[in-house]
PDB file of C-alpha atoms in Angstrom:
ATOM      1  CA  UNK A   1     191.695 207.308 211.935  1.00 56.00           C
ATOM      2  CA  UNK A   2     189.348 206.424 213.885  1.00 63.00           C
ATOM      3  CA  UNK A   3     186.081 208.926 214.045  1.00 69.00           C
ATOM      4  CA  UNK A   4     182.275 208.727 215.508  1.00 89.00           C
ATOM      5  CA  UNK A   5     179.489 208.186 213.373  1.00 94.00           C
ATOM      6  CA  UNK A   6     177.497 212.024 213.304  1.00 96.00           C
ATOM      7  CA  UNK A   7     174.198 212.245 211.923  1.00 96.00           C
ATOM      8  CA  UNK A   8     172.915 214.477 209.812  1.00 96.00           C
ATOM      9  CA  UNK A   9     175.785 214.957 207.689  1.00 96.00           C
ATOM     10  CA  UNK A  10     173.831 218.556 207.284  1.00 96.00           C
ATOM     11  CA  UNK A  11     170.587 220.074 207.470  1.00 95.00           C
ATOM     12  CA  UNK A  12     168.913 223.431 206.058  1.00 96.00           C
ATOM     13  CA  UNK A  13     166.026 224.644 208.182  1.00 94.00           C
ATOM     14  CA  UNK A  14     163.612 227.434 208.265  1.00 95.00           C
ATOM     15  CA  UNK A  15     164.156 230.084 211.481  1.00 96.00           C
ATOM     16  CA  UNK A  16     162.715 229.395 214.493  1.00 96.00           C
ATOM     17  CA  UNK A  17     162.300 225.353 213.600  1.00 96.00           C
ATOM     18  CA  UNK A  18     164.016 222.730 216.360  1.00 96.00           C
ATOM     19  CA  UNK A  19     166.961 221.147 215.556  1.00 96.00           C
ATOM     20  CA  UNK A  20     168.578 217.249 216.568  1.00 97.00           C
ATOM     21  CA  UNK A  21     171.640 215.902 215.411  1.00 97.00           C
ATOM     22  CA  UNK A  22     172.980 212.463 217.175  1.00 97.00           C
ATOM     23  CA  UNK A  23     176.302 210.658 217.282  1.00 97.00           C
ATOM     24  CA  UNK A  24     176.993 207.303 218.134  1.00 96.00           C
ATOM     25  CA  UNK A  25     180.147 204.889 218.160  1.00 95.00           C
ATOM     26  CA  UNK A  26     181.336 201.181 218.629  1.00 92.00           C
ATOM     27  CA  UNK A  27     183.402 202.063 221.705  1.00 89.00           C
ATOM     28  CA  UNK A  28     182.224 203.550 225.371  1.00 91.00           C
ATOM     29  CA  UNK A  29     183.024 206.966 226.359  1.00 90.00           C
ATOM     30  CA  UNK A  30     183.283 208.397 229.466  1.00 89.00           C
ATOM     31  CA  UNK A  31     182.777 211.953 228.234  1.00 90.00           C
ATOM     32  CA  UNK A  32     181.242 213.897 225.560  1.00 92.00           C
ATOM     33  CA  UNK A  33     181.425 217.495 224.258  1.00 93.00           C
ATOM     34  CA  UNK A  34     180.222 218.988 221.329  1.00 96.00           C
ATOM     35  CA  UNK A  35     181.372 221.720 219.423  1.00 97.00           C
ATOM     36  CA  UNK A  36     180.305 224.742 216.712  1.00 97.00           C
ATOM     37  CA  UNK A  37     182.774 225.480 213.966  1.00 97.00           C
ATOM     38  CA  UNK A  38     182.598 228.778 212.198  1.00 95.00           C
ATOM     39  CA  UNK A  39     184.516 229.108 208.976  1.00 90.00           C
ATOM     40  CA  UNK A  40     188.226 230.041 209.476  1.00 90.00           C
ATOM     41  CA  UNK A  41     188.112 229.506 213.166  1.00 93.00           C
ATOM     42  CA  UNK A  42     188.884 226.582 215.447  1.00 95.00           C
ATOM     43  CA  UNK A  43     185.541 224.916 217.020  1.00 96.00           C
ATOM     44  CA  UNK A  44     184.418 226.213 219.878  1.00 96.00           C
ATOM     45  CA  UNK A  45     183.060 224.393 222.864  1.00 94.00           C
ATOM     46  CA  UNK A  46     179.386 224.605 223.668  1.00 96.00           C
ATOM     47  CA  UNK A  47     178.158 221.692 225.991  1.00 95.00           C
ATOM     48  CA  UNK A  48     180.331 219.212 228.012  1.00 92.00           C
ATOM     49  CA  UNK A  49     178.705 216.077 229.500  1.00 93.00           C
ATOM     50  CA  UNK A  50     180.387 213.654 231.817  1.00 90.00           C
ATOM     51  CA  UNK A  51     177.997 211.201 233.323  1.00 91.00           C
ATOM     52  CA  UNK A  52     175.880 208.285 231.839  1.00 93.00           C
ATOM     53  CA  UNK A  53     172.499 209.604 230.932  1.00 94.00           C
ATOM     54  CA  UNK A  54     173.184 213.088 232.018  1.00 93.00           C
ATOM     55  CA  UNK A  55     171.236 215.877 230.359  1.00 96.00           C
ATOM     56  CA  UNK A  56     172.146 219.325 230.088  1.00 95.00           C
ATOM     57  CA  UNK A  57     171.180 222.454 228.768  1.00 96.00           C
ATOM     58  CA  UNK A  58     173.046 225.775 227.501  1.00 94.00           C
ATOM     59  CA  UNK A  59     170.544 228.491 226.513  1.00 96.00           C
ATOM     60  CA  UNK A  60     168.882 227.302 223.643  1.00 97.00           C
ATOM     61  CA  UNK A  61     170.979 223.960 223.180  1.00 97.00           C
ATOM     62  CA  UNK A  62     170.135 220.380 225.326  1.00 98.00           C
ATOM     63  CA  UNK A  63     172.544 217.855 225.018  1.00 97.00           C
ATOM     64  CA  UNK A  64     172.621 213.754 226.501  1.00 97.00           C
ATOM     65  CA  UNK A  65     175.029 211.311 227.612  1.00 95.00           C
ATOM     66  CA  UNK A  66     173.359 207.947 226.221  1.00 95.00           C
ATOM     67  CA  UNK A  67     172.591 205.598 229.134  1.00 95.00           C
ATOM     68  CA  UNK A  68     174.862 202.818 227.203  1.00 93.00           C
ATOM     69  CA  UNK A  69     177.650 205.355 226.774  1.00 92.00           C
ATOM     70  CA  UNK A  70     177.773 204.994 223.020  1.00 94.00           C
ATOM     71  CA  UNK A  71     176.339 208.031 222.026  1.00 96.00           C
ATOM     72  CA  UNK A  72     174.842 211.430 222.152  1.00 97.00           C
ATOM     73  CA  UNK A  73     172.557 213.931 220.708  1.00 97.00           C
ATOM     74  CA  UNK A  74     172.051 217.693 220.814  1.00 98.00           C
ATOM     75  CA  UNK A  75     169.136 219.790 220.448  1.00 98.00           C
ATOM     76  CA  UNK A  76     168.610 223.490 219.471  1.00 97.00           C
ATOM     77  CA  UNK A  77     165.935 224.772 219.646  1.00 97.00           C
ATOM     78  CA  UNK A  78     164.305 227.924 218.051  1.00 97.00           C
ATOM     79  CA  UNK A  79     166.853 228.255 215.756  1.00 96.00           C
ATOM     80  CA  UNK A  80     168.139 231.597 214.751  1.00 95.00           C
ATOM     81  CA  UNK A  81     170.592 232.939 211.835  1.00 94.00           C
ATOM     82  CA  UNK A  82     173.616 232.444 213.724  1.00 94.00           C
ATOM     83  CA  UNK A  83     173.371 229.295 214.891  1.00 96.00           C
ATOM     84  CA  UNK A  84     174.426 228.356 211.076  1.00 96.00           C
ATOM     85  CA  UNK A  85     177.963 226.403 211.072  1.00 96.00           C
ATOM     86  CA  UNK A  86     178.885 222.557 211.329  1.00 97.00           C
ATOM     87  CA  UNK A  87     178.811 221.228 214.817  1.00 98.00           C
ATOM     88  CA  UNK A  88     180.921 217.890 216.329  1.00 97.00           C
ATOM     89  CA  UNK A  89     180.548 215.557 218.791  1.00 96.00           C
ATOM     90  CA  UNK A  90     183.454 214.445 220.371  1.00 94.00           C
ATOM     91  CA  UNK A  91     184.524 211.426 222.693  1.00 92.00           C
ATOM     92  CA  UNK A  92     186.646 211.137 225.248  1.00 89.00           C
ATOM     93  CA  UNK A  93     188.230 208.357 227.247  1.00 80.00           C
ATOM     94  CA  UNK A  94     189.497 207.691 230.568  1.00 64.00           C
ATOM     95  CA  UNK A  95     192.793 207.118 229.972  1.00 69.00           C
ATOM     96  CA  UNK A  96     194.121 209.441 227.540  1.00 72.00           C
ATOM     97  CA  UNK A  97     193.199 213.266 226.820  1.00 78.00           C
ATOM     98  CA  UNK A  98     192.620 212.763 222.976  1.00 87.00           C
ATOM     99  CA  UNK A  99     189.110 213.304 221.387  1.00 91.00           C
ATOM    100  CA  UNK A 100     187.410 211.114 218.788  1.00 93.00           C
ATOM    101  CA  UNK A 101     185.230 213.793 216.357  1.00 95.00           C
ATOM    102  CA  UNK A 102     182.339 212.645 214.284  1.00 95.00           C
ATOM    103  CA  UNK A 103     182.511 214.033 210.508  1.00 95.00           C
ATOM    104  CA  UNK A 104     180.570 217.108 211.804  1.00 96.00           C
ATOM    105  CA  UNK A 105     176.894 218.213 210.828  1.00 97.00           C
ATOM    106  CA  UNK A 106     176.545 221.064 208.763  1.00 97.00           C
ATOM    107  CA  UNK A 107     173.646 223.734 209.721  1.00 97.00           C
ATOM    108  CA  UNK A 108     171.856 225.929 207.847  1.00 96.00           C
ATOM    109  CA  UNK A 109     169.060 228.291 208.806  1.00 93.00           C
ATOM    110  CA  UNK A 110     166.935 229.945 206.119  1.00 90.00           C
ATOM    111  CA  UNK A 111     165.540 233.091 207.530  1.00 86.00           C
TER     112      UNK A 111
ATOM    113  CA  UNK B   1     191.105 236.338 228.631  1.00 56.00           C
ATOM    114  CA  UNK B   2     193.359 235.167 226.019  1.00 84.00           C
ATOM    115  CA  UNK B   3     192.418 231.670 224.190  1.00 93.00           C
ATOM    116  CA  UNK B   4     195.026 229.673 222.632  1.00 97.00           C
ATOM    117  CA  UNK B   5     196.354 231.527 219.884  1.00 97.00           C
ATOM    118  CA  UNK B   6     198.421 229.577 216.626  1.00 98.00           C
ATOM    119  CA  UNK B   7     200.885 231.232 214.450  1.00 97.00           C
ATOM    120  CA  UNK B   8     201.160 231.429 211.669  1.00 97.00           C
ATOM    121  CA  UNK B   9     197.807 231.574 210.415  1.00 97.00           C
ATOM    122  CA  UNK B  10     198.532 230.561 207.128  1.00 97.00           C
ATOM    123  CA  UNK B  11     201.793 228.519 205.941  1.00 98.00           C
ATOM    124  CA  UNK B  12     202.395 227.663 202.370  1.00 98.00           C
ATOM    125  CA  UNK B  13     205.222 225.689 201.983  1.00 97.00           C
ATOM    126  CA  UNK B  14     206.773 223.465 198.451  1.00 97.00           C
ATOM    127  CA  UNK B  15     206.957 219.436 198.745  1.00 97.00           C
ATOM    128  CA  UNK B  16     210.418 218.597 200.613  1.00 97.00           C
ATOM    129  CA  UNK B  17     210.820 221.628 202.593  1.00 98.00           C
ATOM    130  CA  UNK B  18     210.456 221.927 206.700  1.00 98.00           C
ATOM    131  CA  UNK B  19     207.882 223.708 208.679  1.00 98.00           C
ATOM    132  CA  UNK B  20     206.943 224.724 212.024  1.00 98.00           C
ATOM    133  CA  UNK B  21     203.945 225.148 213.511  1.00 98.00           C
ATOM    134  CA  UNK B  22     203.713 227.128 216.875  1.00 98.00           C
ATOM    135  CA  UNK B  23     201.108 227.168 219.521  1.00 98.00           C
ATOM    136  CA  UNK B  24     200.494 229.111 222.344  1.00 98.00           C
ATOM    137  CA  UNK B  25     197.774 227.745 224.969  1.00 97.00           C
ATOM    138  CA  UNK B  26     195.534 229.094 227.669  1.00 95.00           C
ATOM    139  CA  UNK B  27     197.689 230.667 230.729  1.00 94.00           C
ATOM    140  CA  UNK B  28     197.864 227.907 233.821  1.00 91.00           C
ATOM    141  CA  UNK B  29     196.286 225.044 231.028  1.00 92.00           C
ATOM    142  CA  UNK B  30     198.622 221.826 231.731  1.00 91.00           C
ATOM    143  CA  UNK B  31     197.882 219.528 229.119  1.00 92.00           C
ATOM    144  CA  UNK B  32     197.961 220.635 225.133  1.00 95.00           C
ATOM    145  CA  UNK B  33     197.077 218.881 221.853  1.00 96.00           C
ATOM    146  CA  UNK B  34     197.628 218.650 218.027  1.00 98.00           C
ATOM    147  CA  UNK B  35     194.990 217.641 215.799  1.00 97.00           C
ATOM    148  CA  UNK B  36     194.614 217.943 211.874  1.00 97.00           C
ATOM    149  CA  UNK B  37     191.534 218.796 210.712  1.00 97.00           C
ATOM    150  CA  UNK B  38     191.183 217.736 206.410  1.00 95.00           C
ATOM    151  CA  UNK B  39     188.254 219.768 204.233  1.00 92.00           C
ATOM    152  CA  UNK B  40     185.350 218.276 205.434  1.00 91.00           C
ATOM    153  CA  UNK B  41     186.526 216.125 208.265  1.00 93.00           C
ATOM    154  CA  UNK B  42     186.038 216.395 211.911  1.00 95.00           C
ATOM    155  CA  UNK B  43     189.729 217.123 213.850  1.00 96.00           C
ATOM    156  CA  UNK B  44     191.841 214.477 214.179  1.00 95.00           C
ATOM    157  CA  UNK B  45     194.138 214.126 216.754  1.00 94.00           C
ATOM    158  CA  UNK B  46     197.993 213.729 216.329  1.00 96.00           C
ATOM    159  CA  UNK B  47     199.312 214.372 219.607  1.00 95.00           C
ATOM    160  CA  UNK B  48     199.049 215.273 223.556  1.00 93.00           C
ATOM    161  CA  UNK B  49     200.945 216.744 225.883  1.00 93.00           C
ATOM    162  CA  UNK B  50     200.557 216.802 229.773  1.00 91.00           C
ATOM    163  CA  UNK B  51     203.225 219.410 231.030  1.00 91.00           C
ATOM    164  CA  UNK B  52     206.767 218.872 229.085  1.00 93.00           C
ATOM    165  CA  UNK B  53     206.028 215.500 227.932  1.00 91.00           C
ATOM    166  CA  UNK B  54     203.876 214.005 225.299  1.00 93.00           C
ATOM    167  CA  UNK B  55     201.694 211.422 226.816  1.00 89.00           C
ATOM    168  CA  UNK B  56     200.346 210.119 223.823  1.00 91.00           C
ATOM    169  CA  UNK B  57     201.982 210.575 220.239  1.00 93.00           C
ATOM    170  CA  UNK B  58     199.611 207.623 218.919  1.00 92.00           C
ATOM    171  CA  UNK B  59     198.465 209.990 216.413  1.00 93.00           C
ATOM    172  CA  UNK B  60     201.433 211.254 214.819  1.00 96.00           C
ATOM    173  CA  UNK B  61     200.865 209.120 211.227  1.00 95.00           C
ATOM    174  CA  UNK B  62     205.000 208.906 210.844  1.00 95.00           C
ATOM    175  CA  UNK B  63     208.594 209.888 211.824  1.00 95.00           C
ATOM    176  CA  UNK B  64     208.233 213.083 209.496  1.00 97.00           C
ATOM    177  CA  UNK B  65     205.552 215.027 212.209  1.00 98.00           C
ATOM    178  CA  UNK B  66     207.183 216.192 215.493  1.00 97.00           C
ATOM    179  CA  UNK B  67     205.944 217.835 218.686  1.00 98.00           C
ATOM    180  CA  UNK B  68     207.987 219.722 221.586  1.00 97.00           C
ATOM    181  CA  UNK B  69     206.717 221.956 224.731  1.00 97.00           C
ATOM    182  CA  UNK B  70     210.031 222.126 226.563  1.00 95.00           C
ATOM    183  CA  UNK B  71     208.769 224.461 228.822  1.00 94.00           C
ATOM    184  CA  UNK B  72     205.184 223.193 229.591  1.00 91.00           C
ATOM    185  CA  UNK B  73     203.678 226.368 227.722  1.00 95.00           C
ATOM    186  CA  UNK B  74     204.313 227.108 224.388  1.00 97.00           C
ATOM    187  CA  UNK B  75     204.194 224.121 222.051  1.00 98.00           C
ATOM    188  CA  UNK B  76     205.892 223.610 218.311  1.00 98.00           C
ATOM    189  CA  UNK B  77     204.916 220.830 215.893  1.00 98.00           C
ATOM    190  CA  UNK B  78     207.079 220.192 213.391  1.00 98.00           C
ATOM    191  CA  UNK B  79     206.979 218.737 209.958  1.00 98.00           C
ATOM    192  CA  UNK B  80     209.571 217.738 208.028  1.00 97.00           C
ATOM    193  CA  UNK B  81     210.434 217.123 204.249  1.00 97.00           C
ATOM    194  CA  UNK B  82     206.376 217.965 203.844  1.00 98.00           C
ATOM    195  CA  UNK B  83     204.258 216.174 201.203  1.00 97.00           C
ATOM    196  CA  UNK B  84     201.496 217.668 199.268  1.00 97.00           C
ATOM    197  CA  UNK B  85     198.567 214.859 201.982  1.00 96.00           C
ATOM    198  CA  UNK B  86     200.196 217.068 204.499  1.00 97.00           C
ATOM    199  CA  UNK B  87     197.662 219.901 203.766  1.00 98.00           C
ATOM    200  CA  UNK B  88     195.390 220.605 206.331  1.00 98.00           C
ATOM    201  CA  UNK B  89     194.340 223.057 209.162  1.00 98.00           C
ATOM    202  CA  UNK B  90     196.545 222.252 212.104  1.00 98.00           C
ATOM    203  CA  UNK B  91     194.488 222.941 215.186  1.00 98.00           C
ATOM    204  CA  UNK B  92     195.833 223.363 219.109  1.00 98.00           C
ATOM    205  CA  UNK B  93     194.105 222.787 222.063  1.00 96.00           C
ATOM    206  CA  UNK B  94     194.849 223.300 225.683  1.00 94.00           C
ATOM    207  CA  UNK B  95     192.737 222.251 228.900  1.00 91.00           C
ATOM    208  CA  UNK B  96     192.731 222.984 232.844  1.00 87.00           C
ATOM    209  CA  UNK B  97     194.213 219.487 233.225  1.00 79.00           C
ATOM    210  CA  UNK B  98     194.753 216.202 231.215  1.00 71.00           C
ATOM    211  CA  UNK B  99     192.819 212.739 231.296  1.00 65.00           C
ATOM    212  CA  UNK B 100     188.759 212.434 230.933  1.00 56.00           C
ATOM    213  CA  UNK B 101     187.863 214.216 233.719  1.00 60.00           C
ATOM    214  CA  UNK B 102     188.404 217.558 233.013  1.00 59.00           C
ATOM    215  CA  UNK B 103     188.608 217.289 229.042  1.00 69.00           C
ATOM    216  CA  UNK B 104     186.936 220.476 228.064  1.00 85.00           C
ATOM    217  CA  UNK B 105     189.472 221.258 225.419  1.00 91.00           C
ATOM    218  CA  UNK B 106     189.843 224.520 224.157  1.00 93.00           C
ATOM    219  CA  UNK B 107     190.948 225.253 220.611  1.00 96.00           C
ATOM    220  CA  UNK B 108     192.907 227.852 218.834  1.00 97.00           C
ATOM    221  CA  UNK B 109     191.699 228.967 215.153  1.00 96.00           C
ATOM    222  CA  UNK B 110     194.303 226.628 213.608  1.00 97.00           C
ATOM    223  CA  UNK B 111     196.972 226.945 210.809  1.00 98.00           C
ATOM    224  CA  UNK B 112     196.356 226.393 207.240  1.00 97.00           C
ATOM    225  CA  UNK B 113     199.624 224.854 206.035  1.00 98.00           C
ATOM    226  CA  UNK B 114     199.421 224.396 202.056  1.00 98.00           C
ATOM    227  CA  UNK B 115     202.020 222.096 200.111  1.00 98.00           C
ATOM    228  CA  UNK B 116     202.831 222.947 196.785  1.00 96.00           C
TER     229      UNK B 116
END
């Protein structure tokens, strides 16, 4: 099926170091979410963006809607132990409810 | 509050045989998916459901996978005479309402079906 292009595919980073992981796609969006998964558990939902070039924040994570609708990045910064897990972007269109994930980008944070 | 919750947890099943997959989303959440999620894959979304009907089965890869919510709540997907490519975790998700606008779906920790 049909699934986002995520970049990195993973990443292993020393505490306290930024982090950026983008995703872009082929097709417009009209919203964009991304989410952590945890081993064993369903992903859960950390930022949700819903306008052209908005930018928001959630403690320690910044996320953007790209101006052109095609993509999206997220930031964490100051990483810390637990932030370790894979994390998705997702799509959304207008008409439908049903996400498009990216293949996921797998963290790891070397204390 | 309580999330979405999925039972079984884990379902290991032999080629040929039927399953059912049960979900159970947020209280007062109208719309619900199905996605399968393969080993090192992002989720990938079989079907969605806005009340009692399924507005979009698009995902559903053939006649052998199907979904009911007959009462707008609880949801059960279905598989029958299973095939070993069926293995995955089977994740739910429910949000306030369906469509784009409000589409912050929340998930439930999934099923791990396993054919033999």
């Amino acid at each position: 099926g049909q699934q986002l292009n995520q970049s990195p595919q993973s990443m292993f980073i020393q505490e306290g170091e930024d982090v950026s992981m983008n995703c872009t796609s082929s097709s417009i969006f009209n919203t964009w979410l991304w989410y952590k998964q945890d081993p064993g558990e369903g992903p859960v939902l950390l930022i949700a963006l819903y306008k052209a070039g908005e930018l928001t924040s959630n403690g320690r994570l910044t996320a953007q809607f790209g101006i052109t609708r095609k993509d999206s990045f997220l930031n964490i910064s100051a990483s810390i132990p637990s932030d370790v897990g894979i994390y998705f972007c997702a799509g959304g269109s207008s008409n439908t409810g049903k996400l498009i994930f990216g293949q996921g980008t797998t963290l790891q944070v070397k204390p | 509050g309580a999330g979405v919750s999925q039972t079984p947890s884990n379902k290991v099943t032999e080629k040929g045989k039927y399953v059912e997959l049960r979900c159970d989303p947020i209280s007062g959440h109208t719309a619900l998916y199905w996605y399968r999620q393969s080993l090192g894959q992002g989720p990938e979304f079989l079907i969605y459901f806005q009340g009692t009907g399924a507005a979009d089965d698009s995902g559903l890869p053939n006649d052998r996978f199907f979904a009911v919510r007959p009462e707008g709540s609880v949801s059960t997907l279905k598989i029958q005479r299973t095939e070993r490519g069926d293995s995955a975790v089977y994740l739910c998700a429910s949000s306030l309402r369906g469509g784009a606008v409000y589409n912050e779906q929340f998930f439930g920790p999934g099923t791990r079906l396993t054919v033999l």
